[in-house]
Amino acid sequence: MNDWPEGFVPVDPAPASSVMLIRDGSDGLEVLMIERSRMMRFAAGMLVFPGGRVDRGDSSPRLRESQIAKRRLPTDSAFRTAALRELFEETGLLCVRTGPRQSVPGEGARARIARRYRQRLHQGRVAFSRLLEREGLLLDLDGLVPFAHWITPELSPVRFDTRFYLAPAPVAQRASSDGIETLDLDWLRPQDLLEAWDEGRQRLMFPTRLNLMKLARANTVSEALHQAEKTPIVTVIPEIVGTGKRRLILPEEAGFGMTYATHQDLDRGELRLVSDAAKAALKL
């Protein structure tokens, strides 16, 4: 039986996806992080992985037809498509293949496509499927490796059903923030981000931090992809339990190295996303 406050009805989680783009840096593995605009309703001003909601167009018949190309689409193709669409919108990077040799576009082609479509895509003036058709692009859906699956606790007023994917950065392409949803971006070592959070110098949402902890076990792109491919995905829906100052319980088999968390493990800013009912339950 759910231990909800009287009269409380949880909201349905919105489908979302995110991509953890990685590369081999001079000092080890690096992941692309974006700083969200302070005007955004969710996670304003925080460092996050590129991503967002799954739109209706991410599973449109037109898009599916253009992407089949003699292959079977994965069952989570809408989530994967959303991850790559958001990646392009927020960073300008294209995880796609083109031409008879199915090659990865270089910086020149990427920059041209970004100039032509990126702002129009943001403004809803062109569909992502139309962009792909016009440019003859095939999304690299198979290049995304499932990494984690988080669903926001039921007591939260804003809930997401988010799938996280791991992918190598496209070679020779340069990322840039869009100046709309993202203020800045950078390639950072997971260990440096975790150290900055521990010292109070960096705000990170709880799922972001735990995903970084999991990613930090690898030293190279090859290691990270291999570890992700061999690790089963366990859906995480943190459960609030106990009396007094309650705890968030995480499934051990999810592989994050933590099985519970207190309010002290949550980012200070993230508590703004917790409803009054959840604060009462946690006694924050």
mmCIF file with all atom_site columns, N, CA and C in Angstrom, residues 24-52:
data_model
loop_
_atom_site.group_PDB
_atom_site.id
_atom_site.type_symbol
_atom_site.label_atom_id
_atom_site.label_alt_id
_atom_site.label_comp_id
_atom_site.label_asym_id
_atom_site.label_entity_id
_atom_site.label_seq_id
_atom_site.pdbx_PDB_ins_code
_atom_site.Cartn_x
_atom_site.Cartn_y
_atom_site.Cartn_z
_atom_site.occupancy
_atom_site.B_iso_or_equiv
_atom_site.pdbx_formal_charge
_atom_site.auth_seq_id
_atom_site.auth_comp_id
_atom_site.auth_asym_id
_atom_site.auth_atom_id
_atom_site.pdbx_PDB_model_num
ATOM 1  N N  . ASP A 1 24 ? 37.589 10.301 -25.580 1.00 0.00 ? 24 ASP A N  1
ATOM 2  C CA . ASP A 1 24 ? 38.863 10.110 -24.883 1.00 0.00 ? 24 ASP A CA 1
ATOM 3  C C  . ASP A 1 24 ? 39.615 11.437 -24.870 1.00 0.00 ? 24 ASP A C  1
ATOM 4  N N  . GLY A 1 25 ? 39.773 12.020 -23.677 1.00 0.00 ? 25 GLY A N  1
ATOM 5  C CA . GLY A 1 25 ? 40.512 13.260 -23.535 1.00 0.00 ? 25 GLY A CA 1
ATOM 6  C C  . GLY A 1 25 ? 41.964 12.994 -23.177 1.00 0.00 ? 25 GLY A C  1
ATOM 7  N N  . SER A 1 26 ? 42.740 14.056 -23.083 1.00 0.00 ? 26 SER A N  1
ATOM 8  C CA . SER A 1 26 ? 44.168 13.906 -22.778 1.00 0.00 ? 26 SER A CA 1
ATOM 9  C C  . SER A 1 26 ? 44.403 13.344 -21.383 1.00 0.00 ? 26 SER A C  1
ATOM 10 N N  . ASP A 1 27 ? 43.454 13.567 -20.457 1.00 0.00 ? 27 ASP A N  1
ATOM 11 C CA . ASP A 1 27 ? 43.590 13.073 -19.083 1.00 0.00 ? 27 ASP A CA 1
ATOM 12 C C  . ASP A 1 27 ? 42.589 11.974 -18.750 1.00 0.00 ? 27 ASP A C  1
ATOM 13 N N  . GLY A 1 28 ? 41.995 11.372 -19.765 1.00 0.00 ? 28 GLY A N  1
ATOM 14 C CA . GLY A 1 28 ? 41.058 10.295 -19.522 1.00 0.00 ? 28 GLY A CA 1
ATOM 15 C C  . GLY A 1 28 ? 39.698 10.566 -20.135 1.00 0.00 ? 28 GLY A C  1
ATOM 16 N N  . LEU A 1 29 ? 38.744 9.750  -19.766 1.00 0.00 ? 29 LEU A N  1
ATOM 17 C CA . LEU A 1 29 ? 37.386 9.816  -20.307 1.00 0.00 ? 29 LEU A CA 1
ATOM 18 C C  . LEU A 1 29 ? 36.721 11.148 -19.986 1.00 0.00 ? 29 LEU A C  1
ATOM 19 N N  . GLU A 1 30 ? 36.052 11.728 -20.994 1.00 0.00 ? 30 GLU A N  1
ATOM 20 C CA . GLU A 1 30 ? 35.315 12.977 -20.812 1.00 0.00 ? 30 GLU A CA 1
ATOM 21 C C  . GLU A 1 30 ? 33.880 12.796 -21.300 1.00 0.00 ? 30 GLU A C  1
ATOM 22 N N  . VAL A 1 31 ? 32.959 13.496 -20.658 1.00 0.00 ? 31 VAL A N  1
ATOM 23 C CA . VAL A 1 31 ? 31.552 13.451 -21.030 1.00 0.00 ? 31 VAL A CA 1
ATOM 24 C C  . VAL A 1 31 ? 31.074 14.869 -21.307 1.00 0.00 ? 31 VAL A C  1
ATOM 25 N N  . LEU A 1 32 ? 30.196 15.015 -22.285 1.00 0.00 ? 32 LEU A N  1
ATOM 26 C CA . LEU A 1 32 ? 29.690 16.332 -22.652 1.00 0.00 ? 32 LEU A CA 1
ATOM 27 C C  . LEU A 1 32 ? 28.568 16.731 -21.692 1.00 0.00 ? 32 LEU A C  1
ATOM 28 N N  . MET A 1 33 ? 28.737 17.882 -21.042 1.00 0.00 ? 33 MET A N  1
ATOM 29 C CA . MET A 1 33 ? 27.743 18.406 -20.110 1.00 0.00 ? 33 MET A CA 1
ATOM 30 C C  . MET A 1 33 ? 27.276 19.772 -20.617 1.00 0.00 ? 33 MET A C  1
ATOM 31 N N  . ILE A 1 34 ? 25.985 20.040 -20.469 1.00 0.00 ? 34 ILE A N  1
ATOM 32 C CA . ILE A 1 34 ? 25.445 21.331 -20.869 1.00 0.00 ? 34 ILE A CA 1
ATOM 33 C C  . ILE A 1 34 ? 24.874 22.037 -19.648 1.00 0.00 ? 34 ILE A C  1
ATOM 34 N N  . GLU A 1 35 ? 24.997 23.355 -19.641 1.00 0.00 ? 35 GLU A N  1
ATOM 35 C CA . GLU A 1 35 ? 24.421 24.165 -18.571 1.00 0.00 ? 35 GLU A CA 1
ATOM 36 C C  . GLU A 1 35 ? 23.070 24.687 -19.039 1.00 0.00 ? 35 GLU A C  1
ATOM 37 N N  . ARG A 1 36 ? 22.019 24.280 -18.358 1.00 0.00 ? 36 ARG A N  1
ATOM 38 C CA . ARG A 1 36 ? 20.682 24.669 -18.765 1.00 0.00 ? 36 ARG A CA 1
ATOM 39 C C  . ARG A 1 36 ? 20.410 26.137 -18.438 1.00 0.00 ? 36 ARG A C  1
ATOM 40 N N  . SER A 1 37 ? 19.606 26.754 -19.276 1.00 0.00 ? 37 SER A N  1
ATOM 41 C CA . SER A 1 37 ? 19.233 28.145 -19.065 1.00 0.00 ? 37 SER A CA 1
ATOM 42 C C  . SER A 1 37 ? 18.557 28.315 -17.707 1.00 0.00 ? 37 SER A C  1
ATOM 43 N N  . ARG A 1 38 ? 18.826 29.433 -17.062 1.00 0.00 ? 38 ARG A N  1
ATOM 44 C CA . ARG A 1 38 ? 18.204 29.721 -15.776 1.00 0.00 ? 38 ARG A CA 1
ATOM 45 C C  . ARG A 1 38 ? 16.737 30.086 -15.918 1.00 0.00 ? 38 ARG A C  1
ATOM 46 N N  . MET A 1 39 ? 16.263 30.199 -17.146 1.00 0.00 ? 39 MET A N  1
ATOM 47 C CA . MET A 1 39 ? 14.856 30.493 -17.404 1.00 0.00 ? 39 MET A CA 1
ATOM 48 C C  . MET A 1 39 ? 14.034 29.222 -17.565 1.00 0.00 ? 39 MET A C  1
ATOM 49 N N  . MET A 1 40 ? 14.697 28.065 -17.605 1.00 0.00 ? 40 MET A N  1
ATOM 50 C CA . MET A 1 40 ? 13.985 26.811 -17.793 1.00 0.00 ? 40 MET A CA 1
ATOM 51 C C  . MET A 1 40 ? 13.239 26.426 -16.524 1.00 0.00 ? 40 MET A C  1
ATOM 52 N N  . ARG A 1 41 ? 12.098 25.794 -16.703 1.00 0.00 ? 41 ARG A N  1
ATOM 53 C CA . ARG A 1 41 ? 11.282 25.378 -15.556 1.00 0.00 ? 41 ARG A CA 1
ATOM 54 C C  . ARG A 1 41 ? 11.943 24.237 -14.789 1.00 0.00 ? 41 ARG A C  1
ATOM 55 N N  . PHE A 1 42 ? 12.561 23.325 -15.524 1.00 0.00 ? 42 PHE A N  1
ATOM 56 C CA . PHE A 1 42 ? 13.142 22.135 -14.905 1.00 0.00 ? 42 PHE A CA 1
ATOM 57 C C  . PHE A 1 42 ? 14.658 22.215 -14.936 1.00 0.00 ? 42 PHE A C  1
ATOM 58 N N  . ALA A 1 43 ? 15.298 21.961 -13.784 1.00 0.00 ? 43 ALA A N  1
ATOM 59 C CA . ALA A 1 43 ? 16.758 21.907 -13.661 1.00 0.00 ? 43 ALA A CA 1
ATOM 60 C C  . ALA A 1 43 ? 17.425 23.178 -14.159 1.00 0.00 ? 43 ALA A C  1
ATOM 61 N N  . ALA A 1 44 ? 16.846 24.325 -13.850 1.00 0.00 ? 44 ALA A N  1
ATOM 62 C CA . ALA A 1 44 ? 17.387 25.603 -14.305 1.00 0.00 ? 44 ALA A CA 1
ATOM 63 C C  . ALA A 1 44 ? 18.799 25.822 -13.771 1.00 0.00 ? 44 ALA A C  1
ATOM 64 N N  . GLY A 1 45 ? 19.717 26.195 -14.657 1.00 0.00 ? 45 GLY A N  1
ATOM 65 C CA . GLY A 1 45 ? 21.084 26.516 -14.278 1.00 0.00 ? 45 GLY A CA 1
ATOM 66 C C  . GLY A 1 45 ? 21.958 25.339 -13.922 1.00 0.00 ? 45 GLY A C  1
ATOM 67 N N  . MET A 1 46 ? 21.466 24.111 -14.055 1.00 0.00 ? 46 MET A N  1
ATOM 68 C CA . MET A 1 46 ? 22.248 22.940 -13.669 1.00 0.00 ? 46 MET A CA 1
ATOM 69 C C  . MET A 1 46 ? 23.023 22.366 -14.843 1.00 0.00 ? 46 MET A C  1
ATOM 70 N N  . LEU A 1 47 ? 24.081 21.619 -14.529 1.00 0.00 ? 47 LEU A N  1
ATOM 71 C CA . LEU A 1 47 ? 24.804 20.855 -15.535 1.00 0.00 ? 47 LEU A CA 1
ATOM 72 C C  . LEU A 1 47 ? 24.101 19.514 -15.717 1.00 0.00 ? 47 LEU A C  1
ATOM 73 N N  . VAL A 1 48 ? 23.751 19.209 -16.954 1.00 0.00 ? 48 VAL A N  1
ATOM 74 C CA . VAL A 1 48 ? 23.034 17.970 -17.254 1.00 0.00 ? 48 VAL A CA 1
ATOM 75 C C  . VAL A 1 48 ? 23.583 17.390 -18.550 1.00 0.00 ? 48 VAL A C  1
ATOM 76 N N  . PHE A 1 49 ? 23.141 16.187 -18.880 1.00 0.00 ? 49 PHE A N  1
ATOM 77 C CA . PHE A 1 49 ? 23.433 15.596 -20.174 1.00 0.00 ? 49 PHE A CA 1
ATOM 78 C C  . PHE A 1 49 ? 22.421 16.128 -21.186 1.00 0.00 ? 49 PHE A C  1
ATOM 79 N N  . PRO A 1 50 ? 22.778 16.246 -22.448 1.00 0.00 ? 50 PRO A N  1
ATOM 80 C CA . PRO A 1 50 ? 21.797 16.664 -23.455 1.00 0.00 ? 50 PRO A CA 1
ATOM 81 C C  . PRO A 1 50 ? 20.602 15.714 -23.459 1.00 0.00 ? 50 PRO A C  1
ATOM 82 N N  . GLY A 1 51 ? 19.410 16.270 -23.612 1.00 0.00 ? 51 GLY A N  1
ATOM 83 C CA . GLY A 1 51 ? 18.219 15.428 -23.639 1.00 0.00 ? 51 GLY A CA 1
ATOM 84 C C  . GLY A 1 51 ? 16.962 16.221 -23.386 1.00 0.00 ? 51 GLY A C  1
ATOM 85 N N  . GLY A 1 52 ? 15.834 15.527 -23.387 1.00 0.00 ? 52 GLY A N  1
ATOM 86 C CA . GLY A 1 52 ? 14.551 16.179 -23.146 1.00 0.00 ? 52 GLY A CA 1
ATOM 87 C C  . GLY A 1 52 ? 13.402 15.228 -23.370 1.00 0.00 ? 52 GLY A C  1
#
